[in-house]
Structures are given as structure tokens and as C-alpha cells.
mmCIF file of C-alpha atoms in Angstrom:
data_model
loop_
_atom_site.group_PDB
_atom_site.id
_atom_site.type_symbol
_atom_site.label_atom_id
_atom_site.label_comp_id
_atom_site.label_asym_id
_atom_site.label_seq_id
_atom_site.Cartn_x
_atom_site.Cartn_y
_atom_site.Cartn_z
ATOM 1 C CA MET I 1 -12.433 -8.335 23.662
ATOM 2 C CA GLU I 2 -9.269 -9.833 22.215
ATOM 3 C CA SER I 3 -8.903 -11.086 18.651
ATOM 4 C CA PRO I 4 -6.601 -14.100 19.011
ATOM 5 C CA ASP I 5 -6.721 -14.947 15.313
ATOM 6 C CA ARG I 6 -5.791 -11.414 14.280
ATOM 7 C CA ASN I 7 -2.427 -9.760 14.377
ATOM 8 C CA SER I 8 -0.798 -6.801 12.746
ATOM 9 C CA ILE I 9 2.807 -6.340 11.816
ATOM 10 C CA PHE I 10 4.045 -2.848 11.090
ATOM 11 C CA TYR I 11 7.256 -2.431 9.152
ATOM 12 C CA GLU I 12 8.779 0.929 9.975
ATOM 13 C CA ILE I 13 12.086 2.333 8.842
ATOM 14 C CA ASP I 14 12.226 5.232 11.302
ATOM 15 C CA HIS I 15 12.844 4.392 14.965
ATOM 16 C CA VAL I 16 11.423 7.789 15.991
ATOM 17 C CA VAL I 17 8.089 6.858 14.414
ATOM 18 C CA LYS I 18 8.117 3.681 16.483
ATOM 19 C CA GLN I 19 8.840 5.707 19.633
ATOM 20 C CA VAL I 20 5.894 8.025 18.920
ATOM 21 C CA ALA I 21 3.561 5.182 17.937
ATOM 22 C CA THR I 22 4.251 3.245 21.109
ATOM 23 C CA ASN I 23 4.046 6.218 23.468
ATOM 24 C CA PRO I 24 0.439 6.265 24.770
ATOM 25 C CA ALA I 25 0.819 9.925 25.773
ATOM 26 C CA LEU I 26 1.253 10.786 22.085
ATOM 27 C CA PHE I 27 -0.583 8.096 20.153
ATOM 28 C CA THR I 28 -3.191 5.606 21.404
ATOM 29 C CA TYR I 29 -4.021 3.471 18.359
ATOM 30 C CA LEU I 30 -1.659 0.652 19.300
ATOM 31 C CA GLN I 31 -2.567 0.823 22.975
ATOM 32 C CA ASP I 32 -6.254 0.529 22.052
ATOM 33 C CA CYS I 33 -5.713 -2.181 19.432
ATOM 34 C CA ARG I 34 -7.505 -5.410 20.336
ATOM 35 C CA ALA I 35 -5.350 -7.560 18.092
ATOM 36 C CA ASP I 36 -1.789 -8.582 18.738
ATOM 37 C CA TRP I 37 0.703 -6.300 17.016
ATOM 38 C CA LYS I 38 4.406 -5.759 16.633
ATOM 39 C CA ILE I 39 6.640 -3.261 14.917
ATOM 40 C CA ILE I 40 9.602 -4.488 12.910
ATOM 41 C CA LEU I 41 12.229 -1.810 12.364
ATOM 42 C CA GLY I 42 13.979 -1.602 9.014
ATOM 43 C CA ASP I 43 13.264 -1.306 5.311
ATOM 44 C CA ALA I 44 9.928 -3.049 4.750
ATOM 45 C CA ARG I 45 10.950 -4.716 1.506
ATOM 46 C CA LEU I 46 14.049 -6.219 3.073
ATOM 47 C CA LYS I 47 12.309 -7.221 6.294
ATOM 48 C CA ILE I 48 9.234 -8.777 4.676
ATOM 49 C CA GLU I 49 11.502 -11.234 2.852
ATOM 50 C CA SER I 50 11.845 -13.206 6.086
ATOM 51 C CA ALA I 51 8.070 -13.572 6.536
ATOM 52 C CA PRO I 52 6.690 -17.025 5.698
ATOM 53 C CA ALA I 53 5.268 -17.584 2.214
ATOM 54 C CA HIS I 54 1.496 -17.039 1.897
ATOM 55 C CA TYR I 55 1.381 -15.625 5.443
ATOM 56 C CA TYR I 56 -0.564 -12.376 5.067
ATOM 57 C CA ASP I 57 -4.248 -11.800 4.330
ATOM 58 C CA LEU I 58 -3.550 -8.152 3.633
ATOM 59 C CA ILE I 59 -0.452 -6.078 2.952
ATOM 60 C CA VAL I 60 -0.866 -2.303 3.161
ATOM 61 C CA LEU I 61 1.746 -0.008 1.630
ATOM 62 C CA ASP I 62 1.321 3.461 3.046
ATOM 63 C CA VAL I 63 4.571 5.244 2.241
ATOM 64 C CA PHE I 64 4.040 7.404 -0.835
ATOM 65 C CA THR I 65 2.592 10.702 0.453
ATOM 66 C CA SER I 66 5.800 12.597 1.073
ATOM 67 C CA ASP I 67 8.004 14.303 -1.479
ATOM 68 C CA ALA I 68 10.371 11.328 -1.513
ATOM 69 C CA ILE I 69 8.967 8.233 -3.214
ATOM 70 C CA PRO I 70 10.606 4.943 -2.134
ATOM 71 C CA VAL I 71 10.657 3.626 -5.696
ATOM 72 C CA HIS I 72 12.107 0.258 -4.672
ATOM 73 C CA LEU I 73 8.705 -0.570 -3.133
ATOM 74 C CA LEU I 74 6.962 -0.118 -6.524
ATOM 75 C CA THR I 75 8.918 -2.467 -8.754
ATOM 76 C CA LYS I 76 8.060 -5.770 -10.413
ATOM 77 C CA GLU I 77 10.481 -7.495 -8.070
ATOM 78 C CA ALA I 78 8.871 -5.921 -5.004
ATOM 79 C CA PHE I 79 5.380 -6.845 -6.205
ATOM 80 C CA ARG I 80 6.433 -10.440 -6.820
ATOM 81 C CA LEU I 81 7.720 -10.494 -3.251
ATOM 82 C CA TYR I 82 4.441 -9.109 -1.878
ATOM 83 C CA ILE I 83 2.427 -11.630 -3.892
ATOM 84 C CA SER I 84 4.566 -14.480 -2.552
ATOM 85 C CA LYS I 85 3.770 -13.357 1.002
ATOM 86 C CA LEU I 86 -0.002 -13.052 0.454
ATOM 87 C CA ASN I 87 -2.245 -16.014 1.078
ATOM 88 C CA LYS I 88 -4.270 -17.453 -1.812
ATOM 89 C CA ASN I 89 -6.997 -14.790 -1.613
ATOM 90 C CA GLY I 90 -4.890 -12.031 -0.079
ATOM 91 C CA LEU I 91 -5.065 -8.354 -0.992
ATOM 92 C CA LEU I 92 -2.419 -5.713 -1.527
ATOM 93 C CA LEU I 93 -3.628 -2.217 -0.625
ATOM 94 C CA VAL I 94 -1.502 0.761 -1.678
ATOM 95 C CA HIS I 95 -2.006 4.347 -0.532
ATOM 96 C CA ILE I 96 -0.884 6.545 -3.448
ATOM 97 C CA SER I 97 -2.051 10.027 -2.443
ATOM 98 C CA ASN I 98 0.546 12.537 -3.532
ATOM 99 C CA LYS I 99 0.477 16.206 -4.512
ATOM 100 C CA TYR I 100 3.217 15.890 -7.101
ATOM 101 C CA ILE I 101 3.195 12.375 -8.501
ATOM 102 C CA ASN I 102 0.415 10.337 -10.121
ATOM 103 C CA LEU I 103 1.210 6.725 -9.293
ATOM 104 C CA GLN I 104 -1.941 5.276 -10.896
ATOM 105 C CA PRO I 105 -0.268 4.458 -14.245
ATOM 106 C CA VAL I 106 2.651 2.825 -12.421
ATOM 107 C CA LEU I 107 0.309 0.631 -10.367
ATOM 108 C CA ASP I 108 -1.742 -0.183 -13.464
ATOM 109 C CA LYS I 109 1.369 -1.349 -15.319
ATOM 110 C CA LEU I 110 2.647 -3.324 -12.327
ATOM 111 C CA SER I 111 -0.775 -4.905 -11.953
ATOM 112 C CA SER I 112 -0.939 -6.058 -15.549
ATOM 113 C CA ASP I 113 2.715 -7.161 -15.689
ATOM 114 C CA THR I 114 2.387 -9.272 -12.539
ATOM 115 C CA GLY I 115 -1.007 -10.744 -13.469
ATOM 116 C CA LEU I 116 -3.020 -8.943 -10.804
ATOM 117 C CA VAL I 117 -6.414 -7.276 -10.994
ATOM 118 C CA SER I 118 -6.731 -3.808 -9.533
ATOM 119 C CA ARG I 119 -9.066 -0.960 -8.654
ATOM 120 C CA VAL I 120 -8.559 2.595 -7.434
ATOM 121 C CA ARG I 121 -10.657 4.697 -5.107
ATOM 122 C CA ASN I 122 -10.402 8.437 -4.583
ATOM 123 C CA ASP I 123 -11.780 9.326 -1.198
ATOM 124 C CA ASP I 124 -12.637 13.006 -0.943
ATOM 125 C CA GLY I 125 -11.508 15.095 1.956
ATOM 126 C CA ASN I 126 -13.815 16.935 4.328
ATOM 127 C CA GLU I 127 -12.536 20.206 5.766
ATOM 128 C CA GLU I 128 -15.366 20.299 8.301
ATOM 129 C CA ILE I 129 -13.944 17.283 10.105
ATOM 130 C CA GLU I 130 -10.333 17.958 9.058
ATOM 131 C CA LYS I 131 -10.175 14.854 6.890
ATOM 132 C CA TYR I 132 -7.716 14.823 4.013
ATOM 133 C CA GLY I 133 -8.639 13.174 0.733
ATOM 134 C CA SER I 134 -6.800 10.010 -0.206
ATOM 135 C CA THR I 135 -6.275 7.666 -3.127
ATOM 136 C CA TRP I 136 -6.043 3.909 -2.606
ATOM 137 C CA VAL I 137 -5.325 1.041 -4.984
ATOM 138 C CA VAL I 138 -6.322 -2.525 -4.187
ATOM 139 C CA LEU I 139 -4.711 -5.451 -6.024
ATOM 140 C CA ALA I 140 -5.522 -9.161 -5.985
ATOM 141 C CA ARG I 141 -4.749 -12.318 -7.931
ATOM 142 C CA GLU I 142 -8.336 -12.820 -9.098
ATOM 143 C CA GLU I 143 -11.389 -10.619 -9.566
ATOM 144 C CA ALA I 144 -13.283 -12.762 -7.044
ATOM 145 C CA ASP I 145 -10.660 -11.951 -4.396
ATOM 146 C CA LEU I 146 -11.778 -8.316 -4.504
ATOM 147 C CA GLY I 147 -15.137 -9.411 -3.108
ATOM 148 C CA ARG I 148 -17.651 -6.579 -2.836
ATOM 149 C CA LEU I 149 -15.072 -4.020 -3.973
ATOM 150 C CA ALA I 150 -15.296 -5.440 -7.509
ATOM 151 C CA ARG I 151 -18.966 -4.391 -7.611
ATOM 152 C CA ASP I 152 -18.626 -1.121 -5.696
ATOM 153 C CA ASN I 153 -18.822 1.770 -8.178
ATOM 154 C CA ARG I 154 -16.522 3.882 -5.971
ATOM 155 C CA TRP I 155 -13.673 1.538 -6.963
ATOM 156 C CA LYS I 156 -12.698 2.299 -10.570
ATOM 157 C CA ASN I 157 -10.208 1.000 -13.089
ATOM 158 C CA LEU I 158 -6.790 2.569 -12.802
ATOM 159 C CA GLU I 159 -5.639 5.297 -15.150
ATOM 160 C CA LYS I 160 -3.687 3.773 -18.013
ATOM 161 C CA ARG I 161 -0.796 5.428 -19.739
ATOM 162 C CA HIS I 162 0.618 3.320 -22.563
ATOM 163 C CA SER I 163 3.941 5.153 -22.543
ATOM 164 C CA ILE I 164 4.652 3.915 -19.003
ATOM 165 C CA ARG I 165 6.997 0.970 -18.537
ATOM 166 C CA ALA I 166 6.752 -1.138 -15.426
ATOM 167 C CA TRP I 167 9.319 -0.096 -12.885
ATOM 168 C CA THR I 168 11.967 -2.633 -11.936
ATOM 169 C CA ASP I 169 14.924 -2.638 -9.608
ATOM 170 C CA ASP I 170 16.970 -1.458 -12.606
ATOM 171 C CA PHE I 171 14.511 1.035 -14.139
ATOM 172 C CA SER I 172 12.124 3.717 -12.966
ATOM 173 C CA ASN I 173 11.025 7.016 -14.463
ATOM 174 C CA ILE I 174 9.574 9.302 -11.830
ATOM 175 C CA LEU I 175 9.391 12.228 -14.261
ATOM 176 C CA SER I 176 6.946 10.302 -16.459
ATOM 177 C CA VAL I 177 4.337 10.403 -13.677
ATOM 178 C CA PHE I 178 5.038 13.871 -12.347
ATOM 179 C CA LYS I 179 1.989 16.156 -12.095
ATOM 180 C CA TRP I 180 3.251 19.091 -14.141
#
């Protein structure tokens, strides 16, 4: 059954990832996807600029689990861009799982500085089924846009750290959120 009103756009910087993702012998998610989809190669922040205003219902950032944090995706300027691309009730979902860096205070500060509401959820892993734990942050313009998540006790307020400044294109402090 097709979903004509649904489509997914994946922004991917690495052409090898695209090759793996589109090879059904290696990865079947896209092959099995019932919605239309496309992969746009390049830096997501630069590429998303050309998307129409208020186009997306949901933007998912899932790039922060490796040792290298693409800081330019977590700045006030980047968040203003994402907000401009979300529809009126759209959500921004950010995967912030990381062994070495606690991005909760950064997201909290970005949320408050850009006028968004936010929640965080820590999803435990399960070794029995080889599932890794993960941490997700959801952001929206209004509390009502969070829908049921606003009332779900698994979604908590983000960790605040008053010494944290919002990151911008001209300032970031990765050491301030390092897990020592």
C-alpha cells in the first residue's frame, strides 16, 4: 500500500552511505519503504536551505553519535533555519546519544534561545535483542505541538546547565559538555 501524501528526504554527506543504503543486498529499509523517498547528497545544513519554507512536518537530526560532532548543526543559526523549514506544528527530533559528550544542556539552551519547547527521552538498551540505548530530544514551537509526548512521563525536561552559552556559528564550547 503506497502512501502518496508521505515522503522522506534523507540528507547524507557521505556518498558511500548512500551506496549502502540503496543496495538491497545490504540494506532493505528504503526498498521496503512505502512512502516516496530520495537522498540528497551534501551537507544537510547547506542543502536544506533550498527546501521551501514551512515544508516539513518533521526534521530528524541523527548525526551526533560518533566521536566527531558536527557543531554547525547545533547552532542558533542552524536552529532558526530548521524552524523556518518546519510547518506551523512541525517537530524537530534530535538524536543525541554519545559516549563522550552530553548535548542535553546545549539543546536546552538552543531551545530557550530560539523560543522552542523541548523534552528528552532516554531509551534503555536491551542486550537480549541487541538494542542499543538512545537519547532523543524533541523540540516544537508550542507545547500543544508536542501532542501526547507533552503528557508522556518518559519525556522529561532537558538537563539545564546555567554556565552553558548557546552555540552559534561563531562560538561553541565542546569541552563544556564533555563527559569527564
